[in-house]
PDB file of C-alpha atoms in Angstrom:
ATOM      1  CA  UNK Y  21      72.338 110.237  81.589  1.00 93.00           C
ATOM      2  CA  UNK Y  22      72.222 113.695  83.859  1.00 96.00           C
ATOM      3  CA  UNK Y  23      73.042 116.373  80.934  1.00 98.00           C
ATOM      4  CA  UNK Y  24      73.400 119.883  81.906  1.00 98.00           C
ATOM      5  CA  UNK Y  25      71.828 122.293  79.191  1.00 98.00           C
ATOM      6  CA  UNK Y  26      72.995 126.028  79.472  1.00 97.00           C
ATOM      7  CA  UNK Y  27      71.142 128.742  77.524  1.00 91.00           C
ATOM      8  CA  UNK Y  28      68.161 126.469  77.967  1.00 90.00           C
ATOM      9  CA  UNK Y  29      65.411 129.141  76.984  1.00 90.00           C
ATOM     10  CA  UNK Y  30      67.295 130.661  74.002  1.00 90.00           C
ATOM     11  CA  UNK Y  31      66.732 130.032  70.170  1.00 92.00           C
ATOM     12  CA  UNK Y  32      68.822 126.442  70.341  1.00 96.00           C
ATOM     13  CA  UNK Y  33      68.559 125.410  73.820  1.00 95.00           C
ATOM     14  CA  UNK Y  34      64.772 125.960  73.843  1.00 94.00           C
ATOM     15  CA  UNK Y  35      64.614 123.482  71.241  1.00 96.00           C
ATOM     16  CA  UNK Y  36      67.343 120.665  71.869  1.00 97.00           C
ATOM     17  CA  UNK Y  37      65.401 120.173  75.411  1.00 97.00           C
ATOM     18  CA  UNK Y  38      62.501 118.247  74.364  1.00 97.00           C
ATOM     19  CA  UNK Y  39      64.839 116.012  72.127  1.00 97.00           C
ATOM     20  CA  UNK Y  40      67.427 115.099  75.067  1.00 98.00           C
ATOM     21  CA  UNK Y  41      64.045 114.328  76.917  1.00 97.00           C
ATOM     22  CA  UNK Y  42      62.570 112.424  74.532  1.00 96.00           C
ATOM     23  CA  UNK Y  43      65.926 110.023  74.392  1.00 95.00           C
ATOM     24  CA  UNK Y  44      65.454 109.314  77.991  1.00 96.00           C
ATOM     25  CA  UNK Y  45      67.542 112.127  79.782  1.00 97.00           C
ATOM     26  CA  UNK Y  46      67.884 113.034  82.859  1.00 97.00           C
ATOM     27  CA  UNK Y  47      67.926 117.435  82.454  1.00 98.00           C
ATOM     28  CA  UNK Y  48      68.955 119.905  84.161  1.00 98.00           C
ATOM     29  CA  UNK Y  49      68.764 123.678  83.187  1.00 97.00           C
ATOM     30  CA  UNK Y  50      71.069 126.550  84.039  1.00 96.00           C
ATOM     31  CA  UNK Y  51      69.012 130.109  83.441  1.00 94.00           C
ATOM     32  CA  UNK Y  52      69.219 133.250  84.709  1.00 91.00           C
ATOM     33  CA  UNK Y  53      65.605 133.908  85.204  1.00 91.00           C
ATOM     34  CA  UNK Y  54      63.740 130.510  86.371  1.00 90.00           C
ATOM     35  CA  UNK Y  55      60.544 132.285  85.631  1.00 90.00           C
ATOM     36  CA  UNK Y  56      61.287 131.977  81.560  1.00 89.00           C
ATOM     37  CA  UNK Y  57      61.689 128.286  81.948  1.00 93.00           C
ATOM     38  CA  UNK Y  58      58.813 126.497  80.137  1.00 92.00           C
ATOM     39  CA  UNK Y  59      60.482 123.110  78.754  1.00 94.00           C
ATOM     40  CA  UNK Y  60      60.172 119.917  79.225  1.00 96.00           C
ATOM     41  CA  UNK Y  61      60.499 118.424  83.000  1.00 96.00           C
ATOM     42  CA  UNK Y  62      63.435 119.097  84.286  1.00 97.00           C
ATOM     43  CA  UNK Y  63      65.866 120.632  87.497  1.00 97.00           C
ATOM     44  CA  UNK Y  64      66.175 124.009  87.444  1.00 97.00           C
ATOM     45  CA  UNK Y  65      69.066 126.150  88.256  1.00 96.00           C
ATOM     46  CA  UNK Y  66      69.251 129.736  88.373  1.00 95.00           C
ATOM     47  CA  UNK Y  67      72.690 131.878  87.851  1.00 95.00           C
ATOM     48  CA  UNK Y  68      74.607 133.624  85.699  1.00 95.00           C
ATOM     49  CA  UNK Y  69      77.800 132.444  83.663  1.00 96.00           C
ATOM     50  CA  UNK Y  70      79.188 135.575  84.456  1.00 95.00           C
ATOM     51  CA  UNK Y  71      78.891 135.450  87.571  1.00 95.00           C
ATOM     52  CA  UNK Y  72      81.455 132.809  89.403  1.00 94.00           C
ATOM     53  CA  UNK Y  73      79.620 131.641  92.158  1.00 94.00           C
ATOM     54  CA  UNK Y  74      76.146 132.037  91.527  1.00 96.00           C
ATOM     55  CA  UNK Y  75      75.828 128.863  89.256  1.00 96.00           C
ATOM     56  CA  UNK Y  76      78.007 126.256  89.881  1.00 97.00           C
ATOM     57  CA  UNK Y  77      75.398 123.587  91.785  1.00 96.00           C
ATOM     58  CA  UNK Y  78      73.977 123.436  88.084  1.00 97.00           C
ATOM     59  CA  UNK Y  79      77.047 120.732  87.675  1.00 97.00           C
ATOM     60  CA  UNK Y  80      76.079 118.240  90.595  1.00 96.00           C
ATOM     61  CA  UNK Y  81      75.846 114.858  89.054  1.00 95.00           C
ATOM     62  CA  UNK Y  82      76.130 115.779  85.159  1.00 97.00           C
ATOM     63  CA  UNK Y  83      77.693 113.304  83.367  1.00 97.00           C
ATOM     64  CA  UNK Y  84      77.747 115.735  80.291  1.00 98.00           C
ATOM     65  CA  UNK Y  85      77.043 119.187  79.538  1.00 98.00           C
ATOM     66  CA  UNK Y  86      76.240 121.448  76.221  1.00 98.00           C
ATOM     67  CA  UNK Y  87      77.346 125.323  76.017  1.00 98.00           C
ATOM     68  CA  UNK Y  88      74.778 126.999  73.686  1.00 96.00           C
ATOM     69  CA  UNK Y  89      75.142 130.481  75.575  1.00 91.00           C
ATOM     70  CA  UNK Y  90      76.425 133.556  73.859  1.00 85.00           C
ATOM     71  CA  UNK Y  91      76.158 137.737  74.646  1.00 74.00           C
ATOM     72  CA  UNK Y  92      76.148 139.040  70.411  1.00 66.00           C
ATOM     73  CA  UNK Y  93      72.743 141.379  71.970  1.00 64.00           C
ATOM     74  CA  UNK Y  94      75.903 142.958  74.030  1.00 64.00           C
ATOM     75  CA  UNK Y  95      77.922 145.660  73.258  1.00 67.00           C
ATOM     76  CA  UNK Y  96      80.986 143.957  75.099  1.00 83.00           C
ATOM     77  CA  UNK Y  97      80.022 140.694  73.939  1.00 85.00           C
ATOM     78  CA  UNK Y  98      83.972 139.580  73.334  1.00 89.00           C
ATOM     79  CA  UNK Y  99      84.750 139.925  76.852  1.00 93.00           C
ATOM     80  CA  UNK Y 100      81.268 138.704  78.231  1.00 93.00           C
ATOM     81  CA  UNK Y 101      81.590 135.592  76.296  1.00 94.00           C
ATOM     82  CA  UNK Y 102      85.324 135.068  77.413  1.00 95.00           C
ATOM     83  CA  UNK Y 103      84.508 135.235  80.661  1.00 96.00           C
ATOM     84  CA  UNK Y 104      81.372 133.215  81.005  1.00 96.00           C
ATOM     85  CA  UNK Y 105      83.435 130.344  79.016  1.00 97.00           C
ATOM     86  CA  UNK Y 106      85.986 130.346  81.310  1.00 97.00           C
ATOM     87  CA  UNK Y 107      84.050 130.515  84.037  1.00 97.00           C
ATOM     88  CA  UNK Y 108      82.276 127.472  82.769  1.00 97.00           C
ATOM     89  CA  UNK Y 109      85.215 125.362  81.867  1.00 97.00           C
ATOM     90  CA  UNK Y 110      86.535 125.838  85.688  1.00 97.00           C
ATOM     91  CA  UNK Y 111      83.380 124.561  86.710  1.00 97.00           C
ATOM     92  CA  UNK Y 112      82.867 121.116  84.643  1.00 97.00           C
ATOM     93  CA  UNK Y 113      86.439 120.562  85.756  1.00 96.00           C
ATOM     94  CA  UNK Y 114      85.576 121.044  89.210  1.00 96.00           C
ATOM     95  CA  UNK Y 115      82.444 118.925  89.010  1.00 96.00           C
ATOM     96  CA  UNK Y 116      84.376 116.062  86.902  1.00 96.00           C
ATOM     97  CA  UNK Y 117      81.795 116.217  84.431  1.00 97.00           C
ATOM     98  CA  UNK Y 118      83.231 114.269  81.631  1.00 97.00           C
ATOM     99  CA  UNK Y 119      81.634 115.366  78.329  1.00 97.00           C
ATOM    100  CA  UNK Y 120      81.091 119.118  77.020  1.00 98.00           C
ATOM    101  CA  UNK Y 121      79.226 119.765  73.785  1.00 98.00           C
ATOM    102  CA  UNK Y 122      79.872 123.427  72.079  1.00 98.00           C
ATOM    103  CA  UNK Y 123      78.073 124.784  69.319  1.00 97.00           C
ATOM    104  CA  UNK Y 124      80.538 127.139  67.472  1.00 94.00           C
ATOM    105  CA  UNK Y 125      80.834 129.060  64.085  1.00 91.00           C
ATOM    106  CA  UNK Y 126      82.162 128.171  61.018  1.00 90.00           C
ATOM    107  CA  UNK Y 127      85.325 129.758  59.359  1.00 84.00           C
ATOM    108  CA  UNK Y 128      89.272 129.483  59.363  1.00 79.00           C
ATOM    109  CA  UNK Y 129      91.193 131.279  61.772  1.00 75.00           C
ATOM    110  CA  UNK Y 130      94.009 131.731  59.015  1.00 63.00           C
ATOM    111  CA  UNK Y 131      91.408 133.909  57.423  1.00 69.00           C
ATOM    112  CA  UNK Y 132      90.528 137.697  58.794  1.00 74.00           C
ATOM    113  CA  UNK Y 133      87.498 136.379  61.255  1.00 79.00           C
ATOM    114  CA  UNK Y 134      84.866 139.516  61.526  1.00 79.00           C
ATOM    115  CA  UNK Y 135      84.958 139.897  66.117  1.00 80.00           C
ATOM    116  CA  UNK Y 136      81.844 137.687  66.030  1.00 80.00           C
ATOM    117  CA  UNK Y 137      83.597 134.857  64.296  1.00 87.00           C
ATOM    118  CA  UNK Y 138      86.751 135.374  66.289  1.00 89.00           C
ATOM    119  CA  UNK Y 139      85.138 135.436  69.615  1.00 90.00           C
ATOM    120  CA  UNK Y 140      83.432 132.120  68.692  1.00 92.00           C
ATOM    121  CA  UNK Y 141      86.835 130.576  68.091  1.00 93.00           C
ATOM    122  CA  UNK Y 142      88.446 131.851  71.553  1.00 95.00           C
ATOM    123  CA  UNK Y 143      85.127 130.555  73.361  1.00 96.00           C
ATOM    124  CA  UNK Y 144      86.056 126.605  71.831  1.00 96.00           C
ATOM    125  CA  UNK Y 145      89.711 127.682  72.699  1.00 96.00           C
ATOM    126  CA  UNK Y 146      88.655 128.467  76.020  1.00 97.00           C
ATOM    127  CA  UNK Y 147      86.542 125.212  76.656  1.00 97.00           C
ATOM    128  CA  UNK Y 148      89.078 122.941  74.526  1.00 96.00           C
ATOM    129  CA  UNK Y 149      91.383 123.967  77.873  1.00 94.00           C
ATOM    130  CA  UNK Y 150      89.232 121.693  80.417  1.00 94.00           C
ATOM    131  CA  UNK Y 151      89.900 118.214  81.715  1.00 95.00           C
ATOM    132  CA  UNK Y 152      87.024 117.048  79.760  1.00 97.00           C
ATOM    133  CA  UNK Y 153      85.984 115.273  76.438  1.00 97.00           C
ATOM    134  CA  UNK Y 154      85.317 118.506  74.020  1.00 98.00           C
ATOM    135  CA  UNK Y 155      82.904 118.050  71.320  1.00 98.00           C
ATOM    136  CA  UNK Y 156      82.560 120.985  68.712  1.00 97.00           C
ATOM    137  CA  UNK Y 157      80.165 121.654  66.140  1.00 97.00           C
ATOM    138  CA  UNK Y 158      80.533 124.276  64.297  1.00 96.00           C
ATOM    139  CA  UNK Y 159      77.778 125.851  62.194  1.00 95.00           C
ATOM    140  CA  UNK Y 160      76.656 129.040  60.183  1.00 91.00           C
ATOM    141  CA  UNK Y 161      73.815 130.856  59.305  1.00 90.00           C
ATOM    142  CA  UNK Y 162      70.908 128.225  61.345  1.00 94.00           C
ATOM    143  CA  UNK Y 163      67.784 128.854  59.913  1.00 95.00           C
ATOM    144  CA  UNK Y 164      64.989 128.921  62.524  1.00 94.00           C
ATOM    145  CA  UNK Y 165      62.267 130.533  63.577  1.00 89.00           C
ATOM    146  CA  UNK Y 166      63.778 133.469  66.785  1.00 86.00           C
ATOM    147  CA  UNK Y 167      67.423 133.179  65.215  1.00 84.00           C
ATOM    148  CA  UNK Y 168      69.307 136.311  65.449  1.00 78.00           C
ATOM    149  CA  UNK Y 169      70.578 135.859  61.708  1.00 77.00           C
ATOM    150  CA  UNK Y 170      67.525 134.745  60.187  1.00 82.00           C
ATOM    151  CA  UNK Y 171      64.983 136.593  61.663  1.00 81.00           C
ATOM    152  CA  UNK Y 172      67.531 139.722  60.531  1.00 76.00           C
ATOM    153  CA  UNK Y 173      66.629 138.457  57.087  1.00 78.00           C
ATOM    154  CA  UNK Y 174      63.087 137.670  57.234  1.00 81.00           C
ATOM    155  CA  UNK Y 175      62.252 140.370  59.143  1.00 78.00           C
ATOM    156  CA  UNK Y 176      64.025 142.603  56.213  1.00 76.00           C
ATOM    157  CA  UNK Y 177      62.825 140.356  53.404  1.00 78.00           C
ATOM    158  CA  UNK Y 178      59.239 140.282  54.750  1.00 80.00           C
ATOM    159  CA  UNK Y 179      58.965 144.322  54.561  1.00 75.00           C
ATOM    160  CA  UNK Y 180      60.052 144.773  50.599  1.00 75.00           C
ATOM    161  CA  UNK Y 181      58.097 145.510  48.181  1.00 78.00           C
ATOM    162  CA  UNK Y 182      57.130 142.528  45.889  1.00 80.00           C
ATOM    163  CA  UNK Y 183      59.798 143.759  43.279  1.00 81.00           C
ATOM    164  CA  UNK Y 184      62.823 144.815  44.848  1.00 72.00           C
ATOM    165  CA  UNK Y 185      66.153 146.231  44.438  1.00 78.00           C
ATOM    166  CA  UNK Y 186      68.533 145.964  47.034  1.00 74.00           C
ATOM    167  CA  UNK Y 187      72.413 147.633  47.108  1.00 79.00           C
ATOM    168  CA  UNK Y 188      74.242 145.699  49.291  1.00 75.00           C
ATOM    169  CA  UNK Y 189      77.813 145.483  49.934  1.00 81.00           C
ATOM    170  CA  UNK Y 190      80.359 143.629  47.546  1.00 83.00           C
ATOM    171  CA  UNK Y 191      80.891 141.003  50.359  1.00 77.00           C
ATOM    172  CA  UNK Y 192      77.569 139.750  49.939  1.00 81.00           C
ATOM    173  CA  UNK Y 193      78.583 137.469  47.069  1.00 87.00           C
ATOM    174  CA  UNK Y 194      80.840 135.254  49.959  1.00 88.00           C
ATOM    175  CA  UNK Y 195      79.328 131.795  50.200  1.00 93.00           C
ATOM    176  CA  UNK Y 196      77.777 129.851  53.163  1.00 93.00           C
ATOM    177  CA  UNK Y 197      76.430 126.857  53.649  1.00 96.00           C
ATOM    178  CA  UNK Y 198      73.060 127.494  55.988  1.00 95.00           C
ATOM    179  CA  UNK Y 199      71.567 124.756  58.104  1.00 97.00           C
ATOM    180  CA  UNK Y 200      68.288 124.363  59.577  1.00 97.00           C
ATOM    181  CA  UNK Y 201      67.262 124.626  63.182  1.00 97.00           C
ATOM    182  CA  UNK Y 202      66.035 120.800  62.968  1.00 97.00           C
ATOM    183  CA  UNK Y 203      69.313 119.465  61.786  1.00 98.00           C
ATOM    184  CA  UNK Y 204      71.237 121.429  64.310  1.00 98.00           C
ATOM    185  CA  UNK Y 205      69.670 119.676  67.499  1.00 98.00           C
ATOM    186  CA  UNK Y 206      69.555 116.540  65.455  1.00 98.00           C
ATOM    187  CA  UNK Y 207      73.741 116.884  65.544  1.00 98.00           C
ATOM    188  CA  UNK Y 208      73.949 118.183  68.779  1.00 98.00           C
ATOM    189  CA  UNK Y 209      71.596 115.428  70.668  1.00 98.00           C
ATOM    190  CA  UNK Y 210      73.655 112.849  68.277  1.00 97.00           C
ATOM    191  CA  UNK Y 211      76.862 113.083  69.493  1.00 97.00           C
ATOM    192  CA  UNK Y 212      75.918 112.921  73.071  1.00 96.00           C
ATOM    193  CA  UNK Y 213      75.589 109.076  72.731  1.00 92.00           C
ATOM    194  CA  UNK Y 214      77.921 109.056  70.191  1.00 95.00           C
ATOM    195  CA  UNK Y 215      81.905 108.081  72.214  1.00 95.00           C
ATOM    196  CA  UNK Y 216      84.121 108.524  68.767  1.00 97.00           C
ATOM    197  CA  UNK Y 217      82.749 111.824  68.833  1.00 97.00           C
ATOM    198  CA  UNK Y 218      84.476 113.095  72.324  1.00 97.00           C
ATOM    199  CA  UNK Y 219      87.581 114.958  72.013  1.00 96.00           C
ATOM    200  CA  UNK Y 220      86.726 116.282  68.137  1.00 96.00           C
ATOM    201  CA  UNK Y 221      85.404 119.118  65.963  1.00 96.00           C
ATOM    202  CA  UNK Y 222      82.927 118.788  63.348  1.00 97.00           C
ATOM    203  CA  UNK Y 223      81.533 121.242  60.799  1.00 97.00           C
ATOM    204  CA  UNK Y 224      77.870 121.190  59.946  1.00 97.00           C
ATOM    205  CA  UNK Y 225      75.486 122.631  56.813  1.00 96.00           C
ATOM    206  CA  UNK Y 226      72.829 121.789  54.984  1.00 96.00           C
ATOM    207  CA  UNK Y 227      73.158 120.574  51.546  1.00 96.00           C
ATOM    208  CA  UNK Y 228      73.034 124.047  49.916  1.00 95.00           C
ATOM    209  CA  UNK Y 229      76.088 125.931  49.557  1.00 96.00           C
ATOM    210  CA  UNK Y 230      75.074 129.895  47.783  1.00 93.00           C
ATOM    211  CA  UNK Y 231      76.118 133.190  47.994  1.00 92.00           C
ATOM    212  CA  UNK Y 232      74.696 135.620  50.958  1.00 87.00           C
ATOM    213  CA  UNK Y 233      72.898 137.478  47.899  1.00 86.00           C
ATOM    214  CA  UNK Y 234      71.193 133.996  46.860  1.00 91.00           C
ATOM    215  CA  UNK Y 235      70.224 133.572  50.344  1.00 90.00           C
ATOM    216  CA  UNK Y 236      68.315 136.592  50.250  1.00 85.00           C
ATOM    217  CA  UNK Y 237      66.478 135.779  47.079  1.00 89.00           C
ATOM    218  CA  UNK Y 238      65.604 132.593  48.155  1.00 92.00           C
ATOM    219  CA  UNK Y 239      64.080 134.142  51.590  1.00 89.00           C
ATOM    220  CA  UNK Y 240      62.386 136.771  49.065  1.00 89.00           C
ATOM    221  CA  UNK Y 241      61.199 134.293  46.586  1.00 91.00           C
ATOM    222  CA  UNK Y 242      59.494 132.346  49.670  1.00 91.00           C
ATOM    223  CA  UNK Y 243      57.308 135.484  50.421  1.00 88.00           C
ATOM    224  CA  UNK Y 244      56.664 135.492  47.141  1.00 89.00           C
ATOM    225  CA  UNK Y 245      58.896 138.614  46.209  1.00 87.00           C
ATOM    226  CA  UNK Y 246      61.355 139.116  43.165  1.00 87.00           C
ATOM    227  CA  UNK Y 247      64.852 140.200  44.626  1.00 82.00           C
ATOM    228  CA  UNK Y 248      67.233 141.508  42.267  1.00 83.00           C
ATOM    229  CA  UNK Y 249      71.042 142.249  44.287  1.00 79.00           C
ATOM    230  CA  UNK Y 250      73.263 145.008  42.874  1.00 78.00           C
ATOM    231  CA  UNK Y 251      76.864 145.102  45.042  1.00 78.00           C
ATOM    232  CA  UNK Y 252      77.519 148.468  45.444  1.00 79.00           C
ATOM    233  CA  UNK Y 253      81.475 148.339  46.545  1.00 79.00           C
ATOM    234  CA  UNK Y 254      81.553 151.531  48.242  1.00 75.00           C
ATOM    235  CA  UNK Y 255      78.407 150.815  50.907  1.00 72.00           C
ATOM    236  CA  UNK Y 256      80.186 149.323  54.005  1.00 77.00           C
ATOM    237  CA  UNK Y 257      79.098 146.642  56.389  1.00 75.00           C
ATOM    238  CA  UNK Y 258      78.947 149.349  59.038  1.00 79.00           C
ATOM    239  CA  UNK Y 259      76.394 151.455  56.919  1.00 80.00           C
ATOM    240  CA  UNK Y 260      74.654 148.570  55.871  1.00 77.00           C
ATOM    241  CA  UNK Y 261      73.772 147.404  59.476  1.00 77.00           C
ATOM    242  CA  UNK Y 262      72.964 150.987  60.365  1.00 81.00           C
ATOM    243  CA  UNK Y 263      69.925 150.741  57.950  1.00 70.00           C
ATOM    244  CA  UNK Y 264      69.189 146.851  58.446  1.00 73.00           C
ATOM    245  CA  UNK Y 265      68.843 147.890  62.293  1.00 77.00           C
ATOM    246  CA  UNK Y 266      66.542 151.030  61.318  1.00 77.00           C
ATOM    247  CA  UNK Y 267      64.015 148.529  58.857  1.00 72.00           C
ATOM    248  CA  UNK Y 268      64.184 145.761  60.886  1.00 70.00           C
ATOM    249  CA  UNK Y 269      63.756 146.820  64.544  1.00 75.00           C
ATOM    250  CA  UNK Y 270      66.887 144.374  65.408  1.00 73.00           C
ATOM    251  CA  UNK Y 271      69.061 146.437  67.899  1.00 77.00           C
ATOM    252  CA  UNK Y 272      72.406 147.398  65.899  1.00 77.00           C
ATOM    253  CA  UNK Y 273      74.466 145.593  68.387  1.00 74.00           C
ATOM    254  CA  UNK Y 274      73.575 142.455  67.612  1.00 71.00           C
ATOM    255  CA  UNK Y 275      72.890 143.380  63.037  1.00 71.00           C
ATOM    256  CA  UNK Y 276      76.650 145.117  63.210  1.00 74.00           C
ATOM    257  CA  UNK Y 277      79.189 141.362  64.223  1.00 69.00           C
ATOM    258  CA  UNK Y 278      76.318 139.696  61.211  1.00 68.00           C
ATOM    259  CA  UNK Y 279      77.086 142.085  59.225  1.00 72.00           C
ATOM    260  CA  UNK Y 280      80.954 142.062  59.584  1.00 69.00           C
ATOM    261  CA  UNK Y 281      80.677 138.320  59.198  1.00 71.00           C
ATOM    262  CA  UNK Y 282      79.775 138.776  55.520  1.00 75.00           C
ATOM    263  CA  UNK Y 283      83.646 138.698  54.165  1.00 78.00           C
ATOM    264  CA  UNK Y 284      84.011 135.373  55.433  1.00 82.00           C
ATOM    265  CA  UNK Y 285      83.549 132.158  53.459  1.00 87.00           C
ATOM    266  CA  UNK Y 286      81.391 130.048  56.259  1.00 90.00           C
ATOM    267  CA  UNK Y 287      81.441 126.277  54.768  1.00 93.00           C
ATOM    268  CA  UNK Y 288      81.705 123.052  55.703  1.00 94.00           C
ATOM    269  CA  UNK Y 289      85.229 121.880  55.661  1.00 92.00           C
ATOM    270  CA  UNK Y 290      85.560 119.047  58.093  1.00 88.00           C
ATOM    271  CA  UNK Y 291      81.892 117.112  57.637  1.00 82.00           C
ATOM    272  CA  UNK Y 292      83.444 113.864  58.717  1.00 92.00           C
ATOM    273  CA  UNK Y 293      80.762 114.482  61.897  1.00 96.00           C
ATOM    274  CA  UNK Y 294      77.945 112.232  58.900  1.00 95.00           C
ATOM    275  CA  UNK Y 295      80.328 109.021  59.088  1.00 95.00           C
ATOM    276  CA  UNK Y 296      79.978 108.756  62.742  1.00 96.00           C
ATOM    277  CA  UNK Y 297      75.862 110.546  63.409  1.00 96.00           C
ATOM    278  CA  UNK Y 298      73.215 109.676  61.272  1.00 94.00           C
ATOM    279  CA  UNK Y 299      71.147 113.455  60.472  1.00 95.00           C
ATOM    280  CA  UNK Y 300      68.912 114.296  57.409  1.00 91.00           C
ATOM    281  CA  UNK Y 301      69.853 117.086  55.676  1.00 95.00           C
ATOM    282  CA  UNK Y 302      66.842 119.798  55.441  1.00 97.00           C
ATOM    283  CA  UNK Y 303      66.487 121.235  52.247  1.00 97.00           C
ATOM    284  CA  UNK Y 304      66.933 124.859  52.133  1.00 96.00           C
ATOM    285  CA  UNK Y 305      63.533 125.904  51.068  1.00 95.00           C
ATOM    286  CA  UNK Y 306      61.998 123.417  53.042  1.00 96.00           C
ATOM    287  CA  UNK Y 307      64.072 125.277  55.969  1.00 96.00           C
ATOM    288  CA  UNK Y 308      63.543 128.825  55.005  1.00 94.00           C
ATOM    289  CA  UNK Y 309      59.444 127.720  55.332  1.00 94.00           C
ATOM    290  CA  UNK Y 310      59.463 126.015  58.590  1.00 94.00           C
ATOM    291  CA  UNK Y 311      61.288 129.244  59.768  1.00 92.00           C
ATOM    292  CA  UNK Y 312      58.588 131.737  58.456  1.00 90.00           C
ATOM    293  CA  UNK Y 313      55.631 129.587  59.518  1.00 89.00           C
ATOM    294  CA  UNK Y 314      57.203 129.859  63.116  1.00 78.00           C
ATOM    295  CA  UNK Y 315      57.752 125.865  63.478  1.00 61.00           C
TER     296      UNK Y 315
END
């Protein structure tokens, strides 16, 4: 099958490549900078989402294509990520491709969504509104090597002293259910070849379900730290990305919409996706070393 891959050189894309390859794919690529391109074989487009016009020959003869693209390094990411996603849906409607895969985020929109949560909702609004089959995953914290979330936490957890500790924000006692990079493209190269799939939303997560806090010790504990967690209730999200941004080098554009995220309860609700796809589950620590090795 001819499957169109957007954000094809970013933290997923970079990585579901070799496994649509290695099931016998026909890729294409859609980048902004060919140059960056170093995947397996494949044809190359360059253009820009954003820019309606510049990108749509990336469609020509995809049967099926996955949006893995998202602007949370931009300030205006809300409206960049609107626009790109509708630009994209007008395209694989134009085209007649007839299969899109999304990768979205976890969370209830009944619930008070942080703007990074929210704007990952509209974007699979957005999409759903296309003449194609929709397929949604949704996920939350991914745990990979060159993920924006995780390597906010390593790259913290990695500079504390061996006995630490840390006032953070009441909200950090929320749950979530992580996932690792591995499983992740294992879903999302499933359900390609997977019909009953078309048309549906799925959540995803690994098989440990903890508190942001416990996430943090177990990140410590792997660099052989001792975290203890106080929640300080008057610290803010806002002043807690402030100095996550300062210690971690992470621009505070992209730390701040984590950050918010932390009031919201990201766990798997719908997980009907293991009945149809056959995955293993990563263990979290098994995860959490894979990540910090860099594999």
């Amino acid at each position: 099958m001819r499957v169109l891959v957007t954000g094809a050189t970013g933290f997923v894309g970079g990585r579901l490549l070799p496994a649509l390859a290695a099931a016998g794919h026909d890729l294409t690529v859609l980048t902004r900078d060919a140059e960056r391109y170093d995947g397996p074989p494949a044809r190359v487009v360059e253009g820009d989402l954003l820019d309606a016009g510049s990108f749509e020959a990336a469609f020509e003869g995809c049967e099926a294509a996955y949006y893995l693209v998202h602007s949370m390094d931009a300030a205006d990411f809300v409206a960049r990520d609107r626009r790109a996603a509708h630009n994209f849906a007008r395209a694989a409607d134009a085209a007649d491709c007839s299969q899109v895969i999304y990768l979205g985020g976890l969370g209830r929109d009944s619930d008070a969504l942080s703007p990074h949560l929210r704007s990952r909702h509209e974007v699979e609004r957005l999409l759903a509104a296309g003449d194609y089959d929709l397929t949604v995953l949704r996920a939350a914290v991914i745990v990979g090597a060159g993920g924006a979330s995780f390597e906010m936490v390593r790259r913290f957890v990695a500079h504390l002293p061996r006995v630490f500790v840390l006032p953070l924000p009441t909200a950090a006692r929320t749950n979530c259910q992580p996932i690792a990079i591995d499983d992740v493209v294992g879903y999302l190269a499933a359900v390609l070849d997977a019909p009953e799939t078309r048309g549906r939303s799925f959540d995803i997560g690994g098989p440990a379900v903890l508190s942001y806090a416990d996430l943090l010790r177990r990140m410590a504990r792997a660099y052989g730290h001792r975290l203890f967690v106080a929640a300080v209730p008057w610290l803010s999200e806002r002043l807690a990305a402030h100095w996550l941004a300062l210690f971690t080098g992470i621009p505070e554009t992209v730390v701040a919409p984590l950050m918010a995220g932390l009031d919201n309860t990201v766990v798997v609700r719908n997980g009907g996706i293991d009945e149809l796809v056959s995955v293993a589950h990563t263990p979290l620590d098994a995860a959490i070393e894979r990540a910090i090795a860099g594999d």
